[in-house]
XYZ file of C-alpha atoms in Angstrom:
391
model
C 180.810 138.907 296.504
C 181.073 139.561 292.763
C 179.212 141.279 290.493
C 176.872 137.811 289.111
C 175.373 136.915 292.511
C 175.453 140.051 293.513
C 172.954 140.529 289.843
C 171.379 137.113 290.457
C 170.190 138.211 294.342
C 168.284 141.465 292.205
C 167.221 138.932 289.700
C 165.650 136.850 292.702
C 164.321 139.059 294.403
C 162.515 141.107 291.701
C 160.671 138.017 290.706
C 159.510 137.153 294.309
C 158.240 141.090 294.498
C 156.700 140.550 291.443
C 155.004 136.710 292.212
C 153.896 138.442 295.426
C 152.382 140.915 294.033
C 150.781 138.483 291.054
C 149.909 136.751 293.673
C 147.993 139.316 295.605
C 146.198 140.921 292.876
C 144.857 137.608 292.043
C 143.796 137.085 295.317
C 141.938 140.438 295.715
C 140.472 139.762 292.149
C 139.173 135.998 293.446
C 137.654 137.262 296.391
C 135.741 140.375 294.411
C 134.750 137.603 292.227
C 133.577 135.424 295.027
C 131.504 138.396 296.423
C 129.988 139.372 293.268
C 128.798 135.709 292.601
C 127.389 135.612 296.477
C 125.259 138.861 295.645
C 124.131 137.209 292.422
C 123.086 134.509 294.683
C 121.331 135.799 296.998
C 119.230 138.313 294.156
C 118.560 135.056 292.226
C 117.375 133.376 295.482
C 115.311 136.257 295.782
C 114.218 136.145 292.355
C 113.302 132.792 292.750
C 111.044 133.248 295.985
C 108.887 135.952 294.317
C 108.520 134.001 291.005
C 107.594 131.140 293.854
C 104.782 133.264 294.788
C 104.115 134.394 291.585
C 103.872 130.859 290.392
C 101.616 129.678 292.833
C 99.584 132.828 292.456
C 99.058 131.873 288.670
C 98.668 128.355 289.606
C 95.778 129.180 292.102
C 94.211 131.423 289.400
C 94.706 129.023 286.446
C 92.863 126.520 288.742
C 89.911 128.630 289.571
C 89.446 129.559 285.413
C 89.783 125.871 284.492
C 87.060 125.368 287.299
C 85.189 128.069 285.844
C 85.063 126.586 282.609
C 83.890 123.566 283.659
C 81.347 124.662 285.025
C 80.285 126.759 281.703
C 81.019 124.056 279.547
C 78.741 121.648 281.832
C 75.873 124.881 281.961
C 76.600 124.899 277.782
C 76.227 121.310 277.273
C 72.660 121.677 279.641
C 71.722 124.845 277.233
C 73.196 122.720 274.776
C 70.450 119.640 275.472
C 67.611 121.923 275.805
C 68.278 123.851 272.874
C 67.753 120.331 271.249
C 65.125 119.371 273.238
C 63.335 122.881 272.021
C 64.461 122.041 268.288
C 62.673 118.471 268.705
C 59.386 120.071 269.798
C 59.497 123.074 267.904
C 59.953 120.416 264.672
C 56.963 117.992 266.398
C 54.774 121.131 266.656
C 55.918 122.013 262.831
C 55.305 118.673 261.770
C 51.680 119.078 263.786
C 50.966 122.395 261.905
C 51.841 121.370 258.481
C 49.602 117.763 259.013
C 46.819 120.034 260.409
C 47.065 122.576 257.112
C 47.283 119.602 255.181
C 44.022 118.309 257.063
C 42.433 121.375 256.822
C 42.894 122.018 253.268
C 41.846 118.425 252.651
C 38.585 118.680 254.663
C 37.660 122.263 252.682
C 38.404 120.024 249.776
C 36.024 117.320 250.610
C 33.398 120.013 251.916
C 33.415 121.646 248.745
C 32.964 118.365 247.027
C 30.005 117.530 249.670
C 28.671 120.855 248.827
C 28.349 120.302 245.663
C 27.070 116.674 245.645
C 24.870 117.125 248.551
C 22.418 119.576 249.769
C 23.483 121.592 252.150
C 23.579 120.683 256.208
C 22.825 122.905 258.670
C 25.108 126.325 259.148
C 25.483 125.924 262.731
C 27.183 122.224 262.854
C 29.646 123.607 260.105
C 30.654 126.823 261.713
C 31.075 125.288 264.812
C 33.534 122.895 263.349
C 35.515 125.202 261.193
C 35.872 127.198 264.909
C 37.140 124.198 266.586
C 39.880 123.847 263.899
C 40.617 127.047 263.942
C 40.796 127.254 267.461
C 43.131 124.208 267.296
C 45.125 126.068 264.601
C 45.669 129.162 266.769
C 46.631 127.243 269.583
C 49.187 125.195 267.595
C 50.696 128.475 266.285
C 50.713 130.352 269.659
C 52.406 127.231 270.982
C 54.710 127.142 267.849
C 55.611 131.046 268.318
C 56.472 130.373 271.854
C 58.780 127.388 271.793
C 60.668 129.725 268.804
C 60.826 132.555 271.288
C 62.384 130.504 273.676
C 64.130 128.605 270.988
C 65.622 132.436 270.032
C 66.681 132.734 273.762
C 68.201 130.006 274.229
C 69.967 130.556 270.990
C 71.073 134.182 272.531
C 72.247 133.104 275.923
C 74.131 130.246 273.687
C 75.751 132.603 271.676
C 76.649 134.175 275.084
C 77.789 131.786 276.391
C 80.394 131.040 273.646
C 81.432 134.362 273.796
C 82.310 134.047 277.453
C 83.769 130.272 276.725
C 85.995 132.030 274.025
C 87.114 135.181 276.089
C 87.968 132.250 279.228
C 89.589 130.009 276.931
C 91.796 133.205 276.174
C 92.056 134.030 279.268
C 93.107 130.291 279.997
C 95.789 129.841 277.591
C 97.452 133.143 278.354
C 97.391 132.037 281.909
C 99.208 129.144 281.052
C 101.539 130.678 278.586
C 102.510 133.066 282.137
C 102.488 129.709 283.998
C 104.751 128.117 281.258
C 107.058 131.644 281.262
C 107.275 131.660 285.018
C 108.598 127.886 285.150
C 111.235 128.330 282.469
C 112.033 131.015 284.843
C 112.066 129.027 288.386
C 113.995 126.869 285.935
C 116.539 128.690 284.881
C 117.001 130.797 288.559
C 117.060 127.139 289.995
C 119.806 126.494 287.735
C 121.359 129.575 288.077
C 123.096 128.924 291.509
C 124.310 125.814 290.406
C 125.804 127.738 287.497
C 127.394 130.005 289.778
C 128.498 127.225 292.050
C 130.298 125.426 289.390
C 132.026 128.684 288.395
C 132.866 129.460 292.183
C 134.176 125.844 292.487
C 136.330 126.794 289.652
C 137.546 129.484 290.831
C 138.266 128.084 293.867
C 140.283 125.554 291.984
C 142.507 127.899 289.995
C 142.463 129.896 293.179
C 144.292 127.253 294.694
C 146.529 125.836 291.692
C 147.676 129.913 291.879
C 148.737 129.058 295.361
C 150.485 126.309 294.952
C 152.408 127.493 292.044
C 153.591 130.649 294.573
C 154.168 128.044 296.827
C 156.703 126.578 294.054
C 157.850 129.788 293.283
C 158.638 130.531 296.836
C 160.719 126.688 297.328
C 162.644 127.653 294.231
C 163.324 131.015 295.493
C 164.569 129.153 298.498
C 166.826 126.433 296.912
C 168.103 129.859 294.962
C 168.950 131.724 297.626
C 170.708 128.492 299.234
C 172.387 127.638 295.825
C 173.738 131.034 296.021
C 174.612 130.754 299.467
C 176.509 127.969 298.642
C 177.853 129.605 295.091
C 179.001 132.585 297.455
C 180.807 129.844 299.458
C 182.900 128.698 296.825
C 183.507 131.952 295.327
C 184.669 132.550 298.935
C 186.972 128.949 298.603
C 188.220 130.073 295.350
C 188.971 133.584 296.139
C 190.310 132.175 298.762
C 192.395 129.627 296.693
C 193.602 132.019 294.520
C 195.260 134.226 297.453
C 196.107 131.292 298.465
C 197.873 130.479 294.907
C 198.660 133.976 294.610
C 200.792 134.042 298.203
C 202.600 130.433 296.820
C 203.575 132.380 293.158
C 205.286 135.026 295.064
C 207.325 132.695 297.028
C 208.347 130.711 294.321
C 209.120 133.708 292.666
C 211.441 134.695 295.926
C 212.472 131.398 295.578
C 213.535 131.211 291.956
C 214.974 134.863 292.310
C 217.303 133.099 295.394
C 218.328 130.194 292.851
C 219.356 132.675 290.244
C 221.089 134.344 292.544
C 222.737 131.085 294.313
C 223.451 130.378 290.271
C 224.816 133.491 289.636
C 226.962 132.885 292.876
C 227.633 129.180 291.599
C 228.815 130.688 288.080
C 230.928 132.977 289.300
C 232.941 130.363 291.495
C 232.864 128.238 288.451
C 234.481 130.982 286.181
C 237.032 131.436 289.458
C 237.899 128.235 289.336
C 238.326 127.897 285.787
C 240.964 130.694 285.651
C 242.493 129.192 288.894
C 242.982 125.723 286.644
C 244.114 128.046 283.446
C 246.983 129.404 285.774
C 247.627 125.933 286.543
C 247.456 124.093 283.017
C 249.308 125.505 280.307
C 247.301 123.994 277.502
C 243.969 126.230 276.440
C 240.909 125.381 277.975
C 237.718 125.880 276.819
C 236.496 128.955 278.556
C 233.087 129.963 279.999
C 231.801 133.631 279.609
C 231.177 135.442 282.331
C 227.484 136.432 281.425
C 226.953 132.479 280.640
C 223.662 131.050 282.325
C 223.556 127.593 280.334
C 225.378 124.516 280.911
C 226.053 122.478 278.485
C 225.054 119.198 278.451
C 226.369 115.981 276.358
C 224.240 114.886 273.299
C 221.461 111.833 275.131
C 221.890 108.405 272.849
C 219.235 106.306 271.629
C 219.684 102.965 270.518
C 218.337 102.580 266.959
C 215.740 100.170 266.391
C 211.690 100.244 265.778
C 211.112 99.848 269.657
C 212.640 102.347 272.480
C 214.205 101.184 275.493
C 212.276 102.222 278.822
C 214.915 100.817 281.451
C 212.690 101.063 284.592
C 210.055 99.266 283.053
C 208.944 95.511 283.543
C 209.472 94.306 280.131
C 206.942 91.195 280.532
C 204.476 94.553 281.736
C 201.004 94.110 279.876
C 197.682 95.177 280.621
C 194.521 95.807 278.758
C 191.813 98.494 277.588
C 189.083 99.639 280.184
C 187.288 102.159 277.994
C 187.916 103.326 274.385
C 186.701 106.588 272.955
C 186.772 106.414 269.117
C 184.871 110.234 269.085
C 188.109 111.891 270.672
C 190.731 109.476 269.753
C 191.768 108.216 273.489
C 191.668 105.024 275.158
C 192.093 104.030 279.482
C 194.379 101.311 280.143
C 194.789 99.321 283.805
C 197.975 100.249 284.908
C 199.781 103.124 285.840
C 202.404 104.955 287.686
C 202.487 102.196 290.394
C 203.671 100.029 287.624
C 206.242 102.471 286.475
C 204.025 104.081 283.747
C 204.696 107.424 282.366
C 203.778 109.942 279.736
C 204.998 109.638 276.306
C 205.971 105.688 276.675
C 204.024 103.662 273.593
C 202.420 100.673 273.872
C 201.820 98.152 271.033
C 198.270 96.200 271.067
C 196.855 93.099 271.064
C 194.152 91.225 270.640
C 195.046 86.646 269.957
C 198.598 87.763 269.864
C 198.184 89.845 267.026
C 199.072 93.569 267.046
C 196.294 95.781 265.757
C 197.585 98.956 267.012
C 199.527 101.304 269.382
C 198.385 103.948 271.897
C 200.987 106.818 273.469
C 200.759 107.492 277.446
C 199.327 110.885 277.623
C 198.184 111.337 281.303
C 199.523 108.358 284.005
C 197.656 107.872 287.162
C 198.519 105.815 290.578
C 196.652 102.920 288.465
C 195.359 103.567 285.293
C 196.154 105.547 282.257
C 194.960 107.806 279.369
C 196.571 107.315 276.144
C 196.178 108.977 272.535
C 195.290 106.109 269.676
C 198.247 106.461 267.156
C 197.980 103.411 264.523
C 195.197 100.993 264.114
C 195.409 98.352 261.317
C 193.096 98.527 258.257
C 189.912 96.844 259.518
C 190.595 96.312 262.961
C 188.933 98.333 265.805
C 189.918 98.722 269.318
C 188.357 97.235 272.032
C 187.672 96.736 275.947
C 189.896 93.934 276.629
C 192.697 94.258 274.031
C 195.587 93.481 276.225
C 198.798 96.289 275.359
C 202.211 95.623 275.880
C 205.081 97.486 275.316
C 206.334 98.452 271.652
């Protein structure tokens, strides 16, 4: 195993040691989480039972004060009537007094004028009349001074009764400013474990999108450790392959060191020889050194002309373009060494009988061919389908 997967197994499993323990720290952190909001809970549930209580404690004491109240508005509005009722006599009797007065003063009026005009009647009649008026006088004011005492009383337990109407109507709204405080309170605690609901929901949610990413983490891990498994393979193959290659060099290279040997063997004989045929032949022949390793070959000839001669060819051998690749110059032609293709052969092609180009074999297969674009003809482009033929 080299040193890459042997770095790429650390690399691996560094990051599952450190997803594993992501992943447990935000599991331990979810779970304190999840207990905290429970607690919360269950003191807001509590919370919410006493201001229950609470609530209907005010609510039973609110309903007694507005009872109350009735009833002192109901005994004001009485006090209220007779006070009225006292005003209406006590103005009736004032009404009484003043028309008596004014009676009075008008009878001591005409008196005087009798008592001037007239002689004089007896004392007794007029005495006893004054007395009966005055008698009605006294009575008028005793009554008068008695319906204003009670007037004043009524007044007093009025004024009283205000008081006490003012200090419960106090007492009233404050009790339902408490009542109005302890709702927005069952309010918001009723609301409060649906607030921590949603949040645990949440939670829950992330808790389990957390999962399933470890979950990822941990397939990938696992088509990583088999990718490796299978890179280790091949670097296995290969290594193997190159041993393989390595064991094949070195017997070529006994191989080649036999045939220069063998040639060394075959030069010798041949220099043997040639002094054998010197002995033989009087007339000079070109000699070969002894140290010589090339042979010397005739000079090849090529018939002149624009078009080279490939013997073992077809010469009625065409075929045509399969794919052209204008970015790197190449093209892929439909025949190959089954046909007698080979590298370095040209073809001319066509397109309506009309040569646009030529290509050069650069790689022949069993049945098709790559070949390098050398010429194409000002405005013309190649194409799949251009038949080729050759030059």
């Amino acid at each position: 195993m080299d040193n890459k997967s042997k770095f790429i197994i650390i690399i691996l499993s560094v990051a599952l040691v450190v997803a594993g323990f992501i992943a447990f720290q935000v599991a331990q952190s979810l779970n304190s989480q999840k207990n905290k909001y429970e607690e919360q809970i269950k003191k807001s549930q509590k919370s919410i039972d006493d201001l229950s209580v609470s609530s209907a404690g005010a609510k039973a004491d609110l309903k007694n004060a507005e009872t109350k109240l009735e009833e002192i508005q109901k005994e004001i509005s009485n006090i209220s009537s007779e006070r009225d009722d006292l005003k209406g006599r006590l103005e009736a009797a004032s009404k009484d007094n003043q028309l008596l007065t004014v009676k009075i003063s008008e009878l001591q009026e005409t008196l005087a004028k009798k008592s001037q005009n007239e002689q004089k009647t007896p004392v007794v009649s007029e005495d006893s009349y004054w007395a009966s008026v005055l008698k009605d006088r006294a009575g008028l004011e005793v009554e008068v001074n008695s319906l204003g005492k009670q007037l004043e009383g009524l007044n007093k337990k009025l004024d009283d009764l205000t008081k006490q109407n003012n200090n419960l109507s106090v007492d009233l709204n404050k009790i339902s400013q408490e009542k109005a405080e302890l709702e927005r309170k069952s309010e918001y605690n009723e609301d409060l474990p649906k607030t921590l609901s949603e949040e645990l929901v949440k939670e829950k949610n992330e808790r389990s999108s957390l999962a399933e990413q470890l979950d990822k983490i941990r397939q990938d891990y696992s088509v990583l450790q088999q990718q490796l498994k299978d890179e280790t393979a091949q670097n296995l193959k290969l290594t193997s392959q190159i041993e393989d290659l390595k064991r094949e060099k070195e017997l070529l290279t006994r191989r080649i060191a036999g045939g220069d040997a063998a040639l060394q063997d075959k030069t010798t004989e041949a220099l043997e020889t040639q002094d054998q045929i010197a002995a033989l032949d009087p007339e000079p022949v070109k000699s070969l050194s002894k140290d010589a390793r090339v042979v010397e070959l005739g000079p090849i000839v090529v018939e002149g002309g624009a078009r080279q001669d490939y013997p073992q060819l077809d010469r009625g051998l065409s075929g045509s373009l399969l794919a052209v690749n204008k970015e790197n110059n190449f093209v892929v032609i439909d025949i190959g060494e089954s046909a007698g293709v080979k590298n370095g052969i040209i073809f001319s092609v066509y397109r309506d009988d009309v040569s646009i180009g030529s290509i050069k074999i650069i790689q022949a297969r069993r049945d098709i061919s790559a070949a390098d674009i050398l010429s194409i003809q000002p405005g013309q482009q190649l194409k799949v389908g251009d038949i080729v033929k050759i030059k």
